Structure formats: C-alpha cells, structure tokens
Amino acid sequence: MLLRPLLQAVAVAAVAATGLIAGATPLRAAPSLQALQDALNSSDSNALNAVLEPGEGLDPQQVERQRQLLRQQFPDATWTVKAGTPLRDGRATTELTVTGSRQQGPFAFRFVAYQQLVLGASANRFNRQEVIRENSLLRTGDDDLKVTLQIPDAVLTGQRYDLDVVFDEPLEGAVVAGSIRPVTAGELLRLQTPDLPLEALAGGGLFKTVQAPYQPGSQTWAVLLVHPKGIVAGSKQVRVVADKAGLNL
C-alpha cells in the first residue's frame, strides 16, 4: 500500500523541482539564483511570482501547485540552487537539488532529486528552461543501499539502449525484487507514476534494453527496487535527440 504514494512523491519532486519546462534559450538577463532558491524555500505561496513569469512552457501557478504538493509529501523539503558547469556550446547552466524526509509509521524516507538546467529570462525573472539532466532517488532503511542508475542522459531517435539499475554491493544471498517502467507524458502532467509490479531479480539489479522514440523529445523512467535492508525508488529522464551533437552537451 505504501509503494505507490512513495513513487508518486518521486515523480512529484522531479516535476516540482522547477516545473519541467522546455524550450530554453541562453540566459541573457541576470535574475538572482539566490532569489530563486529563497522563493522555492519560502512559506509564502506568492514568493515565486517575484522570480518567475509566464512564458514559453512556463506556468508559475502550476509550479507553485507542484511545490506545495511536494511539501505535503516531504514537509522539510529544501531546495538548493547554484551555478553549474557550462555546456560545450558555452551556455551557462544551473544545478538544482531538492532534498526531503519524512517518517511514516516505522519507515523513514529520504529523498533527493537533481536537475541541471539551462535557464532563460526576461528582465529580472526566469521564464524559460531546458532540462539537461534529471534524476531522483527515494530510500528507506537505516543504511543507504548503494544503487547506480546506469541510464544514459541522452540517446538518438530510434536507438536501442540499455537501462541498468545495479546494486553496488554484493547481495550475499539476499532476495531482491524490482521493476522499471516508462512514465508517460500524461502521468507526468498529473504527477503520477505507472504501476510497478515487482519481479524477483536473479542478478544484482535490473537489466533491460529498450528503443527510443523516432521523434526528438524525452523519456522518463520510474524504478523500484526492494531489498531486505530497504526500498529504493527512483526516476531518470533521457533526452531523445536527432543528431549526435545533442548527445554530449
């Protein structure tokens, strides 16, 4: 009963980080990243209006609704915003991390989501962004199970590629189960995740080969791993690009 709400929280955080907006151009104005961080962490429901404005793919009211939904799942959610490493084409990037935790009965949940963004702005407000990298992890248990999501950041249209989610330490006889499924655009819009029926894992993780769509865009994958020491739920976005130049930004 707990798994679906928890996985929904993973999708919510990935979306609520800053809204999952597309169609960015290089940042020309210089709104304050500190102001964006302060607004995301503010208890004021109007705080984001000072740093975000409606624009291409951006609805500040929707971002605020998503932020509040994340806060309902993780009351101590905290956003960190800082300048990131420039892309090869010279565009500046911004790194955004959100962390949170909560106690539900005997279970303690710890969450972290990461985005690398290219932001665009008008005057002193952000109004566009491009998501370059994005992933999230939700964990339970006293010990952080070391898990690696070996899922590419970007693939070519129509390309077959591997989705490997691996326990980094030997299982030592532990019985584990897991599942990985794509998240549809509609589920992302509604902040939902697909059903993730568990299957026993014969190896040390999940291993799957899939094919990218034939049109540029993105795919998001939801992952669930169950181990005697705890649960790991995660999500990862894969950019689908039409030419090799888009693979290594």
C-alpha positions as a LaTeX table, in Angstrom:
\begin{tabular}{lrrr}
\hline
Residue & $x$ (\AA) & $y$ (\AA) & $z$ (\AA) \\
\hline
Met1 & 0.00 & 0.00 & 0.00 \\
Leu2 & 2.89 & 2.35 & 0.68 \\
Leu3 & 4.76 & 1.94 & $-2.58$ \\
Arg4 & 2.51 & 3.84 & $-4.96$ \\
Pro5 & 2.26 & 7.03 & $-2.86$ \\
Leu6 & 6.01 & 6.96 & $-2.39$ \\
Leu7 & 6.67 & 6.57 & $-6.09$ \\
Gln8 & 4.25 & 9.40 & $-6.77$ \\
Ala9 & 6.41 & 11.52 & $-4.47$ \\
Val10 & 9.42 & 10.71 & $-6.66$ \\
Ala11 & 7.60 & 11.97 & $-9.76$ \\
Val12 & 6.26 & 14.99 & $-7.87$ \\
Ala13 & 9.73 & 16.05 & $-6.76$ \\
Ala14 & 11.17 & 15.65 & $-10.22$ \\
Val15 & 8.43 & 17.90 & $-11.56$ \\
Ala16 & 8.25 & 20.28 & $-8.64$ \\
Ala17 & 11.97 & 20.99 & $-8.68$ \\
Thr18 & 11.28 & 23.88 & $-11.05$ \\
Gly19 & 8.43 & 22.80 & $-13.27$ \\
Leu20 & 9.93 & 20.64 & $-16.06$ \\
Ile21 & 9.71 & 23.38 & $-18.67$ \\
Ala22 & 11.08 & 23.04 & $-22.21$ \\
Gly23 & 12.31 & 25.28 & $-25.00$ \\
Ala24 & 15.05 & 27.34 & $-23.39$ \\
Thr25 & 17.37 & 29.93 & $-24.91$ \\
Pro26 & 20.64 & 31.10 & $-23.34$ \\
Leu27 & 20.27 & 33.26 & $-20.27$ \\
Arg28 & 20.69 & 36.92 & $-21.29$ \\
Ala29 & 19.44 & 38.78 & $-18.24$ \\
Ala30 & 20.72 & 38.00 & $-14.79$ \\
Pro31 & 17.97 & 37.17 & $-12.30$ \\
Ser32 & 19.40 & 36.06 & $-8.98$ \\
Leu33 & 19.83 & 32.32 & $-8.39$ \\
Gln34 & 19.80 & 33.12 & $-4.69$ \\
Ala35 & 16.41 & 34.79 & $-5.13$ \\
Leu36 & 15.10 & 31.68 & $-6.90$ \\
Gln37 & 16.41 & 29.46 & $-4.09$ \\
Asp38 & 14.84 & 31.72 & $-1.46$ \\
Ala39 & 11.49 & 31.69 & $-3.27$ \\
Leu40 & 11.46 & 27.90 & $-3.60$ \\
Asn41 & 12.16 & 27.56 & 0.13 \\
Ser42 & 9.72 & 30.27 & 1.19 \\
Ser43 & 6.48 & 29.54 & 3.04 \\
Asp44 & 4.86 & 32.38 & 1.06 \\
Ser45 & 2.69 & 31.00 & $-1.73$ \\
Asn46 & 3.35 & 34.17 & $-3.76$ \\
Ala47 & 7.14 & 34.12 & $-3.46$ \\
Leu48 & 7.76 & 32.54 & $-6.86$ \\
Asn49 & 5.91 & 35.36 & $-8.61$ \\
Ala50 & 8.89 & 37.62 & $-7.93$ \\
Val51 & 11.32 & 35.38 & $-9.85$ \\
Leu52 & 9.13 & 33.53 & $-12.39$ \\
Glu53 & 6.81 & 34.86 & $-15.07$ \\
Pro54 & 4.60 & 33.11 & $-17.64$ \\
Gly55 & 6.47 & 32.33 & $-20.80$ \\
Glu56 & 7.32 & 29.58 & $-23.21$ \\
Gly57 & 6.25 & 26.39 & $-21.43$ \\
Leu58 & 6.17 & 28.04 & $-18.00$ \\
Asp59 & 3.13 & 28.50 & $-15.77$ \\
Pro60 & 4.26 & 29.87 & $-12.38$ \\
Gln61 & 0.92 & 28.89 & $-10.81$ \\
Gln62 & 1.45 & 25.28 & $-11.86$ \\
Val63 & 5.00 & 25.35 & $-10.48$ \\
Glu64 & 3.62 & 26.62 & $-7.16$ \\
Arg65 & 0.97 & 23.87 & $-7.05$ \\
Gln66 & 3.68 & 21.27 & $-7.65$ \\
Arg67 & 5.92 & 22.80 & $-5.00$ \\
Gln68 & 3.10 & 22.66 & $-2.44$ \\
Leu69 & 2.33 & 19.06 & $-3.38$ \\
Leu70 & 5.95 & 18.12 & $-2.75$ \\
Arg71 & 5.82 & 19.91 & 0.60 \\
Gln72 & 2.81 & 17.77 & 1.52 \\
Gln73 & 4.87 & 14.64 & 0.85 \\
Phe74 & 8.04 & 15.98 & 2.49 \\
Pro75 & 7.33 & 18.88 & 4.90 \\
Asp76 & 11.05 & 19.61 & 5.33 \\
Ala77 & 11.77 & 19.77 & 1.57 \\
Thr78 & 14.72 & 22.07 & 0.88 \\
Trp79 & 15.86 & 23.44 & $-2.48$ \\
Thr80 & 19.45 & 24.36 & $-3.32$ \\
Val81 & 20.18 & 26.40 & $-6.48$ \\
Lys82 & 23.68 & 27.14 & $-7.74$ \\
Ala83 & 25.60 & 27.84 & $-10.93$ \\
Gly84 & 26.61 & 24.70 & $-12.80$ \\
Thr85 & 29.30 & 23.73 & $-15.30$ \\
Pro86 & 28.89 & 25.47 & $-18.70$ \\
Leu87 & 27.91 & 23.29 & $-21.65$ \\
Arg88 & 30.28 & 22.67 & $-24.53$ \\
Asp89 & 28.49 & 25.30 & $-26.61$ \\
Gly90 & 29.19 & 27.88 & $-23.90$ \\
Arg91 & 25.71 & 28.08 & $-22.40$ \\
Ala92 & 25.63 & 28.61 & $-18.65$ \\
Thr93 & 23.81 & 26.02 & $-16.56$ \\
Thr94 & 22.11 & 25.96 & $-13.19$ \\
Glu95 & 22.11 & 23.00 & $-10.81$ \\
Leu96 & 19.04 & 22.49 & $-8.65$ \\
Thr97 & 18.80 & 19.92 & $-5.86$ \\
Val98 & 15.83 & 19.23 & $-3.62$ \\
Thr99 & 16.05 & 17.02 & $-0.52$ \\
Gly100 & 13.42 & 15.90 & 1.92 \\
Ser101 & 12.50 & 13.30 & 4.51 \\
Arg102 & 9.52 & 12.03 & 6.42 \\
Gln103 & 8.53 & 9.37 & 8.92 \\
Gln104 & 5.55 & 7.15 & 8.13 \\
Gly105 & 4.91 & 4.60 & 10.84 \\
Pro106 & 8.07 & 2.57 & 11.28 \\
Phe107 & 9.51 & 3.73 & 7.96 \\
Ala108 & 11.88 & 6.66 & 7.48 \\
Phe109 & 12.01 & 8.02 & 3.94 \\
Arg110 & 14.84 & 10.12 & 2.48 \\
Phe111 & 14.56 & 11.81 & $-0.88$ \\
Val112 & 16.92 & 13.67 & $-3.23$ \\
Ala113 & 16.31 & 14.97 & $-6.77$ \\
Tyr114 & 18.75 & 16.72 & $-9.10$ \\
Gln115 & 18.38 & 18.81 & $-12.24$ \\
Gln116 & 20.89 & 20.52 & $-14.50$ \\
Leu117 & 19.15 & 23.33 & $-16.35$ \\
Val118 & 19.74 & 25.98 & $-18.97$ \\
Leu119 & 17.65 & 28.95 & $-17.90$ \\
Gly120 & 16.25 & 31.79 & $-19.97$ \\
Ala121 & 14.90 & 35.06 & $-18.64$ \\
Ser122 & 13.24 & 38.36 & $-19.40$ \\
Ala123 & 14.30 & 41.35 & $-17.31$ \\
Asn124 & 14.72 & 40.05 & $-13.74$ \\
Arg125 & 12.51 & 36.94 & $-13.97$ \\
Phe126 & 13.10 & 33.45 & $-15.27$ \\
Asn127 & 10.63 & 32.41 & $-17.98$ \\
Arg128 & 12.23 & 29.50 & $-19.89$ \\
Gln129 & 14.37 & 26.46 & $-19.21$ \\
Glu130 & 15.82 & 23.35 & $-20.80$ \\
Val131 & 16.37 & 20.25 & $-18.67$ \\
Ile132 & 19.78 & 18.78 & $-19.49$ \\
Arg133 & 19.94 & 16.12 & $-16.77$ \\
Glu134 & 17.44 & 14.95 & $-14.21$ \\
Asn135 & 17.18 & 12.11 & $-11.70$ \\
Ser136 & 15.77 & 11.37 & $-8.28$ \\
Leu137 & 16.08 & 8.72 & $-5.56$ \\
Leu138 & 13.87 & 7.83 & $-2.60$ \\
Arg139 & 15.27 & 5.49 & 0.06 \\
Thr140 & 14.13 & 3.75 & 3.21 \\
Gly141 & 16.08 & 1.84 & 5.84 \\
Asp142 & 18.81 & 2.80 & 8.26 \\
Asp143 & 21.57 & 2.16 & 5.71 \\
Asp144 & 21.62 & 3.81 & 2.30 \\
Leu145 & 21.57 & 0.96 & $-0.20$ \\
Lys146 & 24.20 & 1.83 & $-2.78$ \\
Val147 & 22.45 & 1.74 & $-6.16$ \\
Thr148 & 23.64 & 3.05 & $-9.53$ \\
Leu149 & 21.19 & 4.08 & $-12.28$ \\
Gln150 & 23.15 & 3.24 & $-15.43$ \\
Ile151 & 20.70 & 5.02 & $-17.70$ \\
Pro152 & 22.02 & 7.41 & $-20.37$ \\
Asp153 & 21.33 & 11.14 & $-20.26$ \\
Ala154 & 20.66 & 11.24 & $-23.99$ \\
Val155 & 20.14 & 8.84 & $-26.92$ \\
Leu156 & 19.47 & 9.16 & $-30.64$ \\
Thr157 & 15.98 & 8.83 & $-32.09$ \\
Gly158 & 15.17 & 5.17 & $-32.75$ \\
Gln159 & 18.27 & 3.97 & $-30.90$ \\
Arg160 & 18.20 & 0.82 & $-28.80$ \\
Tyr161 & 19.78 & 1.43 & $-25.40$ \\
Asp162 & 20.28 & $-0.27$ & $-22.04$ \\
Leu163 & 18.58 & 0.50 & $-18.75$ \\
Asp164 & 20.69 & $-0.99$ & $-15.95$ \\
Val165 & 19.94 & $-0.35$ & $-12.28$ \\
Val166 & 22.57 & $-2.10$ & $-10.19$ \\
Phe167 & 23.14 & $-2.81$ & $-6.51$ \\
Asp168 & 26.73 & $-1.66$ & $-5.99$ \\
Glu169 & 27.47 & $-4.16$ & $-3.21$ \\
Pro170 & 27.17 & $-7.98$ & $-3.26$ \\
Leu171 & 23.71 & $-9.28$ & $-2.35$ \\
Glu172 & 25.18 & $-12.02$ & $-0.11$ \\
Gly173 & 22.18 & $-14.26$ & $-0.59$ \\
Ala174 & 19.55 & $-11.56$ & $-0.14$ \\
Val175 & 16.32 & $-11.99$ & $-2.10$ \\
Val176 & 15.54 & $-8.81$ & $-4.06$ \\
Ala177 & 12.76 & $-7.68$ & $-6.37$ \\
Gly178 & 12.27 & $-4.76$ & $-8.70$ \\
Ser179 & 10.56 & $-3.12$ & $-11.65$ \\
Ile180 & 11.23 & $-0.42$ & $-14.24$ \\
Arg181 & 8.60 & 1.26 & $-16.42$ \\
Pro182 & 8.31 & 4.35 & $-18.62$ \\
Val183 & 6.38 & 7.34 & $-17.30$ \\
Thr184 & 4.00 & 8.77 & $-19.90$ \\
Ala185 & 3.56 & 12.48 & $-20.61$ \\
Gly186 & 0.06 & 12.29 & $-19.14$ \\
Glu187 & 1.31 & 10.71 & $-15.93$ \\
Leu188 & 3.97 & 13.41 & $-15.61$ \\
Leu189 & 1.33 & 16.08 & $-16.13$ \\
Arg190 & $-0.87$ & 14.53 & $-13.43$ \\
Leu191 & 2.14 & 13.85 & $-11.16$ \\
Gln192 & 1.52 & 10.12 & $-11.29$ \\
Thr193 & 3.74 & 7.12 & $-11.88$ \\
Pro194 & 2.99 & 3.85 & $-13.69$ \\
Asp195 & 2.11 & 0.69 & $-11.82$ \\
Leu196 & 5.35 & $-1.09$ & $-10.96$ \\
Pro197 & 4.65 & $-4.81$ & $-10.45$ \\
Leu198 & 7.57 & $-6.40$ & $-8.64$ \\
Glu199 & 9.51 & $-9.27$ & $-10.14$ \\
Ala200 & 12.17 & $-11.38$ & $-8.43$ \\
Leu201 & 15.65 & $-10.41$ & $-9.62$ \\
Ala202 & 18.06 & $-13.21$ & $-10.42$ \\
Gly203 & 21.08 & $-10.90$ & $-10.63$ \\
Gly204 & 22.31 & $-7.87$ & $-8.79$ \\
Gly205 & 19.86 & $-5.45$ & $-10.32$ \\
Leu206 & 17.54 & $-4.65$ & $-13.22$ \\
Phe207 & 18.72 & $-5.03$ & $-16.82$ \\
Lys208 & 16.54 & $-4.00$ & $-19.74$ \\
Thr209 & 17.04 & $-2.99$ & $-23.39$ \\
Val210 & 14.56 & $-0.51$ & $-24.90$ \\
Gln211 & 14.13 & 1.54 & $-28.05$ \\
Ala212 & 13.93 & 5.32 & $-28.16$ \\
Pro213 & 11.04 & 7.05 & $-29.96$ \\
Tyr214 & 11.59 & 8.10 & $-33.57$ \\
Gln215 & 10.84 & 11.75 & $-32.74$ \\
Pro216 & 13.04 & 14.02 & $-30.58$ \\
Gly217 & 11.81 & 14.67 & $-27.07$ \\
Ser218 & 12.40 & 12.82 & $-23.81$ \\
Gln219 & 11.59 & 9.65 & $-21.93$ \\
Thr220 & 11.28 & 9.32 & $-18.15$ \\
Trp221 & 11.77 & 6.01 & $-16.39$ \\
Ala222 & 10.48 & 5.02 & $-12.95$ \\
Val223 & 12.42 & 2.40 & $-10.99$ \\
Leu224 & 11.59 & 0.39 & $-7.87$ \\
Leu225 & 13.97 & $-1.94$ & $-6.00$ \\
Val226 & 13.07 & $-3.85$ & $-2.85$ \\
His227 & 15.83 & $-5.28$ & $-0.65$ \\
Pro228 & 15.64 & $-6.75$ & 2.89 \\
Lys229 & 17.54 & $-3.66$ & 4.06 \\
Gly230 & 15.15 & $-1.19$ & 2.46 \\
Ile231 & 13.44 & 0.20 & $-0.62$ \\
Val232 & 14.90 & 2.35 & $-3.39$ \\
Ala233 & 12.60 & 4.18 & $-5.80$ \\
Gly234 & 13.96 & 6.44 & $-8.50$ \\
Ser235 & 13.33 & 8.28 & $-11.73$ \\
Lys236 & 15.57 & 9.34 & $-14.61$ \\
Gln237 & 14.92 & 11.44 & $-17.70$ \\
Val238 & 16.53 & 10.51 & $-21.02$ \\
Arg239 & 16.75 & 13.18 & $-23.72$ \\
Val240 & 15.96 & 11.85 & $-27.24$ \\
Val241 & 17.87 & 13.84 & $-29.86$ \\
Ala242 & 18.01 & 13.76 & $-33.66$ \\
Asp243 & 21.78 & 14.15 & $-34.15$ \\
Lys244 & 24.98 & 13.14 & $-32.38$ \\
Ala245 & 25.79 & 16.73 & $-31.46$ \\
Gly246 & 22.98 & 16.61 & $-28.90$ \\
Leu247 & 24.34 & 13.54 & $-27.10$ \\
Asn248 & 27.19 & 15.27 & $-25.28$ \\
Leu249 & 26.15 & 18.77 & $-24.29$ \\
\hline
\end{tabular}
